[in-house]
CSV table of C-alpha atoms and ligand atoms in Angstrom, one decimal:
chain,number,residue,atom,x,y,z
A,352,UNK,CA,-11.3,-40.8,-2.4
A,353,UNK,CA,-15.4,-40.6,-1.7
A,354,UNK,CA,-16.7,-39.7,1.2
A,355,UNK,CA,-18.8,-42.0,3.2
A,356,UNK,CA,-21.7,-41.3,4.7
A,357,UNK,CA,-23.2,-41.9,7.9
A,358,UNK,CA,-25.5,-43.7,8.1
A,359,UNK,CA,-29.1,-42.3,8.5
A,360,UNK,CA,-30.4,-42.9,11.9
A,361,UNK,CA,-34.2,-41.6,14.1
A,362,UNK,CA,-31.8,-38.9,16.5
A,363,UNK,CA,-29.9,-37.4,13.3
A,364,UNK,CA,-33.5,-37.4,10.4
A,365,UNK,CA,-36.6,-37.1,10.3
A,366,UNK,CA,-38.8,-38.7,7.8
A,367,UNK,CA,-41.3,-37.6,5.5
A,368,UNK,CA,-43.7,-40.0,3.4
A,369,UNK,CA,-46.4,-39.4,0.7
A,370,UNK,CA,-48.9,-41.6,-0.3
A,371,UNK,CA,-50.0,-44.3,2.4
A,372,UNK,CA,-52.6,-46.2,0.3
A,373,UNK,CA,-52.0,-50.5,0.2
A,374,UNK,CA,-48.3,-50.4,0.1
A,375,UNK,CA,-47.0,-46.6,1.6
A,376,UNK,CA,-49.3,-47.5,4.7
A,377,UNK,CA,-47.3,-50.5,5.7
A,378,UNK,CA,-43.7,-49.2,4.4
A,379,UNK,CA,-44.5,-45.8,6.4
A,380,UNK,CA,-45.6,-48.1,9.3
A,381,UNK,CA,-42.3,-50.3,9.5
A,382,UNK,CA,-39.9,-47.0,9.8
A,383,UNK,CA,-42.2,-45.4,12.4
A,384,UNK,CA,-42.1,-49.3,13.9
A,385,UNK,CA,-37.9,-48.6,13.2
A,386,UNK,CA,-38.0,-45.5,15.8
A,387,UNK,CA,-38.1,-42.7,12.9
A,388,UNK,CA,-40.7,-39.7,13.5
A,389,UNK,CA,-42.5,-39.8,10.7
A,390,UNK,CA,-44.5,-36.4,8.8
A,391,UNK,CA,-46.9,-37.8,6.5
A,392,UNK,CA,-49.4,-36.6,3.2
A,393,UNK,CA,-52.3,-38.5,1.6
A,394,UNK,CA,-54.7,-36.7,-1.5
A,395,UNK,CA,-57.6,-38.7,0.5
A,396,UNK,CA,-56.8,-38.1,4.6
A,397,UNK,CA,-58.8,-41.0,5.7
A,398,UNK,CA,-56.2,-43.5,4.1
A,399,UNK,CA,-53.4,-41.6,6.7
A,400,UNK,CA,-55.7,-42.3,10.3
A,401,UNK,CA,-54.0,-45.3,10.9
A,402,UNK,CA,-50.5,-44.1,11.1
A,403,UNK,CA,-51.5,-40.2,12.6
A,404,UNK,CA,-53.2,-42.6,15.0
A,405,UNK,CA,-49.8,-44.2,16.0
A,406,UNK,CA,-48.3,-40.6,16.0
A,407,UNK,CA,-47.5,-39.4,12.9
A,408,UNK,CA,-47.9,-35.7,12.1
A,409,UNK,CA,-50.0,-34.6,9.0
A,410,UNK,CA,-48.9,-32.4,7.2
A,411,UNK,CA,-51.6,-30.7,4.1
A,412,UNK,CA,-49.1,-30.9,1.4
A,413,UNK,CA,-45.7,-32.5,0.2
A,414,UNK,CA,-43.8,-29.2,0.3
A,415,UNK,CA,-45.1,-28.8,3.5
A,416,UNK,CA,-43.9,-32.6,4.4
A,417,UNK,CA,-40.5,-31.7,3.1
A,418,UNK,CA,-40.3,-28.5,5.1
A,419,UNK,CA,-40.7,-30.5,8.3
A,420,UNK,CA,-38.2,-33.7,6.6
A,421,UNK,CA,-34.6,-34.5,6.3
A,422,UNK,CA,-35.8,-37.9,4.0
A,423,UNK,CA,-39.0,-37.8,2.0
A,424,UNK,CA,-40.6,-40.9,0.7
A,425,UNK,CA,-42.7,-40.8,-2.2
A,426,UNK,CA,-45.1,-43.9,-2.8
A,427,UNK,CA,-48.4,-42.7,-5.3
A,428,UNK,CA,-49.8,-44.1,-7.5
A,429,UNK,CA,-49.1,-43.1,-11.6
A,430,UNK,CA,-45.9,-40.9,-13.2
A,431,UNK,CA,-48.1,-37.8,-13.1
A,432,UNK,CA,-48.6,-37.7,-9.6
A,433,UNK,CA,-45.0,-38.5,-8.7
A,434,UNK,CA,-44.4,-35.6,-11.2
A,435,UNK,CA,-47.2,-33.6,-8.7
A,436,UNK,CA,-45.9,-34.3,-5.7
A,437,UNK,CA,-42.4,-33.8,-6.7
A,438,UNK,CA,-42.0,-30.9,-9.1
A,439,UNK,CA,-45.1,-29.6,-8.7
A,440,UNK,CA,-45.4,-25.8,-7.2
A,441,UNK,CA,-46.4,-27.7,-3.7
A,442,UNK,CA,-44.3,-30.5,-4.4
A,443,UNK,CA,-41.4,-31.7,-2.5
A,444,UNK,CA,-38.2,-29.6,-4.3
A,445,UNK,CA,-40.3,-26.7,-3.5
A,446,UNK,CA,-39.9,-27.2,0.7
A,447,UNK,CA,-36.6,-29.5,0.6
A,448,UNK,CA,-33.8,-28.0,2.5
A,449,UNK,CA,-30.0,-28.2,0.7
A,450,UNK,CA,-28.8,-31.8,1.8
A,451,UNK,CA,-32.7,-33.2,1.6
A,452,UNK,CA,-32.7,-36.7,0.4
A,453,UNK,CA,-35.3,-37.4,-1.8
A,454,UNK,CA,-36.8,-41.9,-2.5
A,455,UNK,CA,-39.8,-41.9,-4.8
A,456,UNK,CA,-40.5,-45.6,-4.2
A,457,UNK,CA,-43.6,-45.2,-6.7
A,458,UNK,CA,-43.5,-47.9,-9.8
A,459,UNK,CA,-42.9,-45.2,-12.5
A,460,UNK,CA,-40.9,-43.9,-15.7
A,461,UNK,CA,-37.2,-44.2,-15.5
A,462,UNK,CA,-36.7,-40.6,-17.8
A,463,UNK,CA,-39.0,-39.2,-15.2
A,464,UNK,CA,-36.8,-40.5,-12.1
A,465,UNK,CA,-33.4,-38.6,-14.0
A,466,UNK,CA,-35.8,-35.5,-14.1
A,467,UNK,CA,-36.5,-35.6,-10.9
A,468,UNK,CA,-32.3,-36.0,-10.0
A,469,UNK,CA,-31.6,-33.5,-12.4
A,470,UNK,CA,-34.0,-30.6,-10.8
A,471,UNK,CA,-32.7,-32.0,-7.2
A,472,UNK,CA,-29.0,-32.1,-8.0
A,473,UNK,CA,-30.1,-27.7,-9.1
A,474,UNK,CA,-31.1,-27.4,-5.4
A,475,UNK,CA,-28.4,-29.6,-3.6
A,476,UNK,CA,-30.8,-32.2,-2.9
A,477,UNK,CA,-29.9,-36.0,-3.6
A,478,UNK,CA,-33.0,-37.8,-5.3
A,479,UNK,CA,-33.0,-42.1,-5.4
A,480,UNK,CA,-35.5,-44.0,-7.6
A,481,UNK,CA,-36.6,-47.2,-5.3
A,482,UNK,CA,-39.4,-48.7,-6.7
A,483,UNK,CA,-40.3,-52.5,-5.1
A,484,UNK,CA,-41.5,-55.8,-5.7
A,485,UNK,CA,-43.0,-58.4,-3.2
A,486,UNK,CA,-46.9,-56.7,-3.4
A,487,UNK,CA,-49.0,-55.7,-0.7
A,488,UNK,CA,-48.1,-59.1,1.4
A,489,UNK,CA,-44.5,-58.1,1.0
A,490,UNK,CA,-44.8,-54.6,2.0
A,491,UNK,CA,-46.5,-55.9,5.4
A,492,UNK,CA,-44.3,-58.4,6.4
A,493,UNK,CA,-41.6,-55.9,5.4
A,494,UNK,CA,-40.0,-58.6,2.5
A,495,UNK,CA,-40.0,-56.6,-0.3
A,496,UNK,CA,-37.1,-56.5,-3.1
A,497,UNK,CA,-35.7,-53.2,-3.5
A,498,UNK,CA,-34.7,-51.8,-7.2
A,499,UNK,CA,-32.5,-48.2,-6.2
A,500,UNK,CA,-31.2,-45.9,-9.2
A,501,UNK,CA,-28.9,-43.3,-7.8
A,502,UNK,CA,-26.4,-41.9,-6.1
A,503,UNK,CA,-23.8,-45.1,-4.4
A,504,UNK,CA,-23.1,-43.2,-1.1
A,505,UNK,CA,-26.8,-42.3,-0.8
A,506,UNK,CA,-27.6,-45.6,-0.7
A,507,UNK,CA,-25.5,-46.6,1.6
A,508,UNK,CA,-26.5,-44.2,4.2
A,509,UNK,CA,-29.9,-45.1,3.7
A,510,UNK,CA,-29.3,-48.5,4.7
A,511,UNK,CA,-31.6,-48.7,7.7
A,512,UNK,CA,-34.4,-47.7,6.1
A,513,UNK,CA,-34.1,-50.2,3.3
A,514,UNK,CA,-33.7,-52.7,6.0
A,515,UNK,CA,-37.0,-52.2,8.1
A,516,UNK,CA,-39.0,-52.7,4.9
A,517,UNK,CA,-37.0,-54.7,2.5
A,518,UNK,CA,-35.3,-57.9,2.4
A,519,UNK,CA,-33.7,-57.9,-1.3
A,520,UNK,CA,-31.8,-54.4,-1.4
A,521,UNK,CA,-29.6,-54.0,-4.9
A,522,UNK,CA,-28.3,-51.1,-6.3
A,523,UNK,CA,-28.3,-50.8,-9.6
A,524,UNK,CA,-26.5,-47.7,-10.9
A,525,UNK,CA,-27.5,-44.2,-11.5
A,526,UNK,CA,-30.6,-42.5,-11.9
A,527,UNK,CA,-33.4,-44.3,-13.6
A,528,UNK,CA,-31.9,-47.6,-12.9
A,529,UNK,CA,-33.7,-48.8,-10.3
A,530,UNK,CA,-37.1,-48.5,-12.4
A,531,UNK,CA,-35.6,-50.0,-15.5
A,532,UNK,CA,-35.1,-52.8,-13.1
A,533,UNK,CA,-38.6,-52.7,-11.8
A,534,UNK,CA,-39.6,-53.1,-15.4
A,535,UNK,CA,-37.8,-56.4,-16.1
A,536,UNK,CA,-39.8,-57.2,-13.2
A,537,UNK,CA,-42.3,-56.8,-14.5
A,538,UNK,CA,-41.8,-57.9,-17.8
A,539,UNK,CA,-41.2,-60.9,-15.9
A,540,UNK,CA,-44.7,-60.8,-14.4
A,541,UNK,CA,-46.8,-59.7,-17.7
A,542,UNK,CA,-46.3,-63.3,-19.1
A,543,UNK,CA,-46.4,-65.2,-16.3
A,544,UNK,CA,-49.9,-63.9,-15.1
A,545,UNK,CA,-50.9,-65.2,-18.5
A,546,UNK,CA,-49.2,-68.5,-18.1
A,547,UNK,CA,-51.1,-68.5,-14.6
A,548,UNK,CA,-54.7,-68.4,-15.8
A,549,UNK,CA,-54.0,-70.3,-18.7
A,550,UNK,CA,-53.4,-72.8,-17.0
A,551,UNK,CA,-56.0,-73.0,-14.4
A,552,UNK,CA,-58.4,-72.2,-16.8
A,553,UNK,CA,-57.0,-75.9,-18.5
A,554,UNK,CA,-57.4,-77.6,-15.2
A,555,UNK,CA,-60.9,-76.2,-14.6
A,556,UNK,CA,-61.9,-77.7,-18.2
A,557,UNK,CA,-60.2,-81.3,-17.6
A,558,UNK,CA,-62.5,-81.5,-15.0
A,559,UNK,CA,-59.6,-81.5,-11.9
A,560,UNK,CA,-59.3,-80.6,-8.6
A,561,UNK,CA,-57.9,-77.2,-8.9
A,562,UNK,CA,-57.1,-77.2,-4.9
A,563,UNK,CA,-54.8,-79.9,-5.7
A,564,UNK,CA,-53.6,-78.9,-8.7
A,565,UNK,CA,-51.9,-75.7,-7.0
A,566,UNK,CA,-50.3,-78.1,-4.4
A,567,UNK,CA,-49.0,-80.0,-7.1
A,568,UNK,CA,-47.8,-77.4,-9.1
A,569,UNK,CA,-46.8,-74.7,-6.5
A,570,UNK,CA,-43.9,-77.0,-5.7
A,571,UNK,CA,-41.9,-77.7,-8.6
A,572,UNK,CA,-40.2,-76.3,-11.3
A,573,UNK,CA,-43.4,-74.0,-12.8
A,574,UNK,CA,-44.3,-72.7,-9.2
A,575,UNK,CA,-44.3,-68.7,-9.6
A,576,UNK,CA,-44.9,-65.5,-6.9
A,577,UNK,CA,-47.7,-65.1,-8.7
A,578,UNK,CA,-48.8,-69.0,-8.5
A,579,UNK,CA,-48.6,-69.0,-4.9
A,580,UNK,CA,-49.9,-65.6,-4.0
A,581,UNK,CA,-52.4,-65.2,-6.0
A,582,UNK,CA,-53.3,-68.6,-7.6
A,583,UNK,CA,-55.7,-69.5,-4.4
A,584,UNK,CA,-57.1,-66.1,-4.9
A,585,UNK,CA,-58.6,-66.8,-8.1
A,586,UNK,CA,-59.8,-69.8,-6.9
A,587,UNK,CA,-61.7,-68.1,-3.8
A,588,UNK,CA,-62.8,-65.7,-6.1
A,589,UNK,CA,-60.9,-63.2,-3.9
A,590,UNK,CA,-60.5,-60.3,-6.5
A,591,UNK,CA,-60.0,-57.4,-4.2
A,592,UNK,CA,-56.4,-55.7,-4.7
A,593,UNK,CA,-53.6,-56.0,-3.9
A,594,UNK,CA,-52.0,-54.7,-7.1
A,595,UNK,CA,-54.8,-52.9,-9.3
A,596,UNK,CA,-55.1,-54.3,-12.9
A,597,UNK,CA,-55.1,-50.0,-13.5
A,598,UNK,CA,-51.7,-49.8,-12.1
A,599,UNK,CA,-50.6,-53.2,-13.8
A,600,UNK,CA,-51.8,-51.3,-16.8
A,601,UNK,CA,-49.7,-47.9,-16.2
A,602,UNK,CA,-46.3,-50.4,-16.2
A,603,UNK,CA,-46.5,-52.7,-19.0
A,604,UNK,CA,-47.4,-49.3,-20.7
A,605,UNK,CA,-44.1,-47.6,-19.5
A,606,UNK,CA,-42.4,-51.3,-20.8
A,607,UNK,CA,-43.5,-51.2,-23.7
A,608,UNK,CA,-42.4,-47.4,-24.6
A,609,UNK,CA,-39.1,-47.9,-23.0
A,610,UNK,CA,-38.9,-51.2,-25.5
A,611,UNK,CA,-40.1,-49.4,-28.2
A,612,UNK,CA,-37.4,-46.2,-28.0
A,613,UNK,CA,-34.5,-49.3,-27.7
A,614,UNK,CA,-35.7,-50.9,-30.8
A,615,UNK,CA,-36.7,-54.1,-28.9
A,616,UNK,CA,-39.8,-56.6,-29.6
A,617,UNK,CA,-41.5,-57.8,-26.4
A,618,UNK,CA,-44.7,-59.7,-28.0
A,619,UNK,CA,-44.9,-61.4,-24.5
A,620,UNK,CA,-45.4,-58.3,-23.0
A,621,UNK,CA,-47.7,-56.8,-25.6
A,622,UNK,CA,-50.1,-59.7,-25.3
A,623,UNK,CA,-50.5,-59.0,-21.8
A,624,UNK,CA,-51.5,-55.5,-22.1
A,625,UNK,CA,-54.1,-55.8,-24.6
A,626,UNK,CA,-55.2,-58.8,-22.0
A,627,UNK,CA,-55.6,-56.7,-19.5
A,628,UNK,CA,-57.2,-53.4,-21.6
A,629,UNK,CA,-60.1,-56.4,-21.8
A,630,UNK,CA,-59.8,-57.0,-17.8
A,631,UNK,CA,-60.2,-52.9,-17.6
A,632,UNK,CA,-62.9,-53.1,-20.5
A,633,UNK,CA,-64.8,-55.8,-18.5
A,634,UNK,CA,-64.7,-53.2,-15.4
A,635,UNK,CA,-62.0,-54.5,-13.4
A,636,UNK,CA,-59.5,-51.4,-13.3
A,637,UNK,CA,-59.6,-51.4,-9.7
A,638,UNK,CA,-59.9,-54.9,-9.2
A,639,UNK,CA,-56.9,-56.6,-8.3
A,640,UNK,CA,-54.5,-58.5,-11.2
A,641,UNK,CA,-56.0,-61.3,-10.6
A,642,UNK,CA,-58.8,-60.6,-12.5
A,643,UNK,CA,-57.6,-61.6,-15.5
A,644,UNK,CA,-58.4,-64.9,-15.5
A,645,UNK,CA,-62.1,-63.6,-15.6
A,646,UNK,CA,-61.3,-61.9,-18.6
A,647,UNK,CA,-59.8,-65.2,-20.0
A,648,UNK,CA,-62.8,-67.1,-18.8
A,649,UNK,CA,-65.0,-64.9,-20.7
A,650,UNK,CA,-63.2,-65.7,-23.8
A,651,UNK,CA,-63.5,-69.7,-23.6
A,652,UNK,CA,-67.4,-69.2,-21.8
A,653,UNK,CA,-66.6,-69.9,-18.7
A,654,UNK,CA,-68.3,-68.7,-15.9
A,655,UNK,CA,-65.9,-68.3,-13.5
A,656,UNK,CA,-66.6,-67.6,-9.9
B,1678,LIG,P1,-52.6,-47.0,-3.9
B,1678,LIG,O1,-53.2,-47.9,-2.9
B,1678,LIG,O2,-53.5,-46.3,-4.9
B,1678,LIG,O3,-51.7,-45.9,-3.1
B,1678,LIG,C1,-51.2,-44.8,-3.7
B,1678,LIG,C2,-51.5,-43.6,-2.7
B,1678,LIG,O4,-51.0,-42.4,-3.2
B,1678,LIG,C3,-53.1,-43.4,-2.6
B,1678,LIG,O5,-53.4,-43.4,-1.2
B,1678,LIG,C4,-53.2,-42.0,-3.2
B,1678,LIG,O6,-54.2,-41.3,-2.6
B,1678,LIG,C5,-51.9,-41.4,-3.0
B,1678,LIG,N1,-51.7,-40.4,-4.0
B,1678,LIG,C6,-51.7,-40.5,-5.3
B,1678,LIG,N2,-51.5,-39.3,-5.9
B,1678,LIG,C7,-51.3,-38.4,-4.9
B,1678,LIG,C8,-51.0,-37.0,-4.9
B,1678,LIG,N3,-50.9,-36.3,-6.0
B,1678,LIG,N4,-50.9,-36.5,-3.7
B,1678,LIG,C9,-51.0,-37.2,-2.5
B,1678,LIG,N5,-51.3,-38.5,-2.5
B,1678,LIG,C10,-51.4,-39.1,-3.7
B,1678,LIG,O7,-51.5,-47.9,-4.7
B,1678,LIG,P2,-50.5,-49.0,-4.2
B,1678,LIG,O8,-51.0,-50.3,-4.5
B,1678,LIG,O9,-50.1,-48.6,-2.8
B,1678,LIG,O10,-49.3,-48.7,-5.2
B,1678,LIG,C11,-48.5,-47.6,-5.1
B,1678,LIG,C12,-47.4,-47.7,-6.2
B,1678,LIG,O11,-46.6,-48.9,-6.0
B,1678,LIG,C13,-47.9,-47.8,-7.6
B,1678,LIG,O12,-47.1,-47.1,-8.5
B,1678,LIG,C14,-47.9,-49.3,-7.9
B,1678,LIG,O13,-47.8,-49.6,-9.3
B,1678,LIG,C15,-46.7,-49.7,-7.1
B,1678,LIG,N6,-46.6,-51.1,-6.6
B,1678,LIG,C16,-47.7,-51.7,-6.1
B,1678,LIG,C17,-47.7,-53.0,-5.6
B,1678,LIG,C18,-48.9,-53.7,-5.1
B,1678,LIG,O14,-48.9,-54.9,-5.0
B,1678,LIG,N7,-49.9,-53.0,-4.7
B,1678,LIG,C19,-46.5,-53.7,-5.7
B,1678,LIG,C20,-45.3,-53.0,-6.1
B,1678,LIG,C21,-45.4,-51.7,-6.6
B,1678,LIG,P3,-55.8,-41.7,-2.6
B,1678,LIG,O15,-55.9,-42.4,-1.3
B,1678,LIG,O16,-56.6,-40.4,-2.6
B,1678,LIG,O17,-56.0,-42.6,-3.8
């Protein structure tokens, strides 16, 4: 019979996190809000005042944040630095004690998450893939839907965690699992961002309202995350991120290798990234997704905001 686990709790562990940039900062936040002491690592230490300010302790790098841990979040930006900051020589497995748990929560490549539980499992630590969906409005009001690849009982234990900064929590099955989730997700997003300015775009030319074209459309059947959250900022023209078009880039990338090794077409998905090499082209890479309808804009002479 397995073994439950207890469940995780601020008397029995203490937490680690690395990277607190738009979404780590607010995830961090919501376990230190949770009662959990909280030992944190940013590359640029400015980005980290806010929570050493509400008393977490810095610590200069992820071994030494996994030295002082029992749980160590990982939330950075691309594969290579969750491959830093993990398996690096001052990475995480290099200061995790036996029994360590290990959540990179970073959007990145499933082979890289069963790497990462492979070298773990070597050193008796337990290592979850986690990444998240619900963007940087989600990860403040602590709403987001979490993808977890990894071990059941892990999972389990980990449930208050998941609970002060999720609201979807699914487990999907072993390692790696929870990112080739995050990449449907995404797959899902990749055409719909198209379908999105598209269709503004039509509405601007018809001459309409676009104000009351969202309300209209927000509601029914075609209404979208990405409609609702971000349709009004392309019509503020609000393009700060949120979600950079650089990191947008990184996972359709990731889709479409992963598609390509299962012998599966995505055209859809291929569209979007050559869209968005034009949004990057055009000097947008750390503008938010958004951005693409300038991109689109371009192509039809609009001038957009
Ligand atoms: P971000 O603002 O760039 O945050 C990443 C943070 O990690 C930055 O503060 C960065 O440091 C730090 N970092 C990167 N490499 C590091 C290293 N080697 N050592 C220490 N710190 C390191 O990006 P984000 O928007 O929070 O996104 C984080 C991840 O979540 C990405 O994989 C993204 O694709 C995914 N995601 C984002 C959203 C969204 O809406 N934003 C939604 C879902 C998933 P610096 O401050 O020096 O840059």
């Amino acid at each position: 019979m397995t073994k439950t686990l207890p469940l995780v709790s601020p008397t029995t562990h203490r937490i680690g996190w690395i990277g607190t940039g738009v979404m780590g900062a607010s995830m961090c936040e919501h376990l230190m809000s949770a009662g959990f002491t909280a030992t944190i690592h940013n590359r640029t230490k400015g980005k980290a005042e806010h929570l050493l300010a509400g008393g977490a302790r810095w610590a200069d790098t992820p071994k030494a944040v996994a030295e002082q841990s029992d749980l160590i979040f990982t939330m950075v930006g691309y594969p290579s630095d969750v491959r830093q900051v993990n398996l690096g020589p001052e990475g995480t497995l290099a200061g995790c004690r036996e029994g360590a748990i290990l959540v990179d929560m970073t959007t990145s490549e499933p082979s890289l998450a069963v790497e990462i539980a492979h070298e773990a499992a070597n050193r008796k630590v337990t290592s979850l893939d986690a990444p998240v969906s619900g963007g940087d409005v989600g990860a403040r009001e602590a709403r987001l839907s979490i993808m977890i690849g990894g071990d059941e009982q892990t999972v389990a234990a980990l449930q208050p965690c998941w609970k002060a900064m999720g609201k979807t929590i699914i487990h999907h099955g072993g390692p790696g699992s929870g990112q080739h989730t995050k990449m449907v997700n995404q797959s899902l997003i990749a055409s719909c961002m198209v379908g999105v300015c598209e269709s503004l775009l039509y509405g601007y030319k018809a001459g309409l309202d676009l104000e009351k074209v969202l309300q209209s459309v927000s509601s029914g059947a075609a209404s979208s995350w990405s409609l609702v959250n971000l349709g009004p900022r392309m019509l503020q023209g609000n393009f700060a991120p949120g979600f950079f078009v650089e990191h947008f880039l990184k996972d359709v990338r990731i889709v479409l290798e992963e598609s390509k090794r299962m012998g599966l077409m995505m055209p859809g998905v291929a569209l979007a990234e050559q869209l968005y090499r034009c949004v990057q082209a055009q000097g947008h890479g750390r503008d938010g997704t958004q951005s693409l309808i300038l991109a689109l804009a371009r192509m039809s002479a609009i001038d957009w905001k």
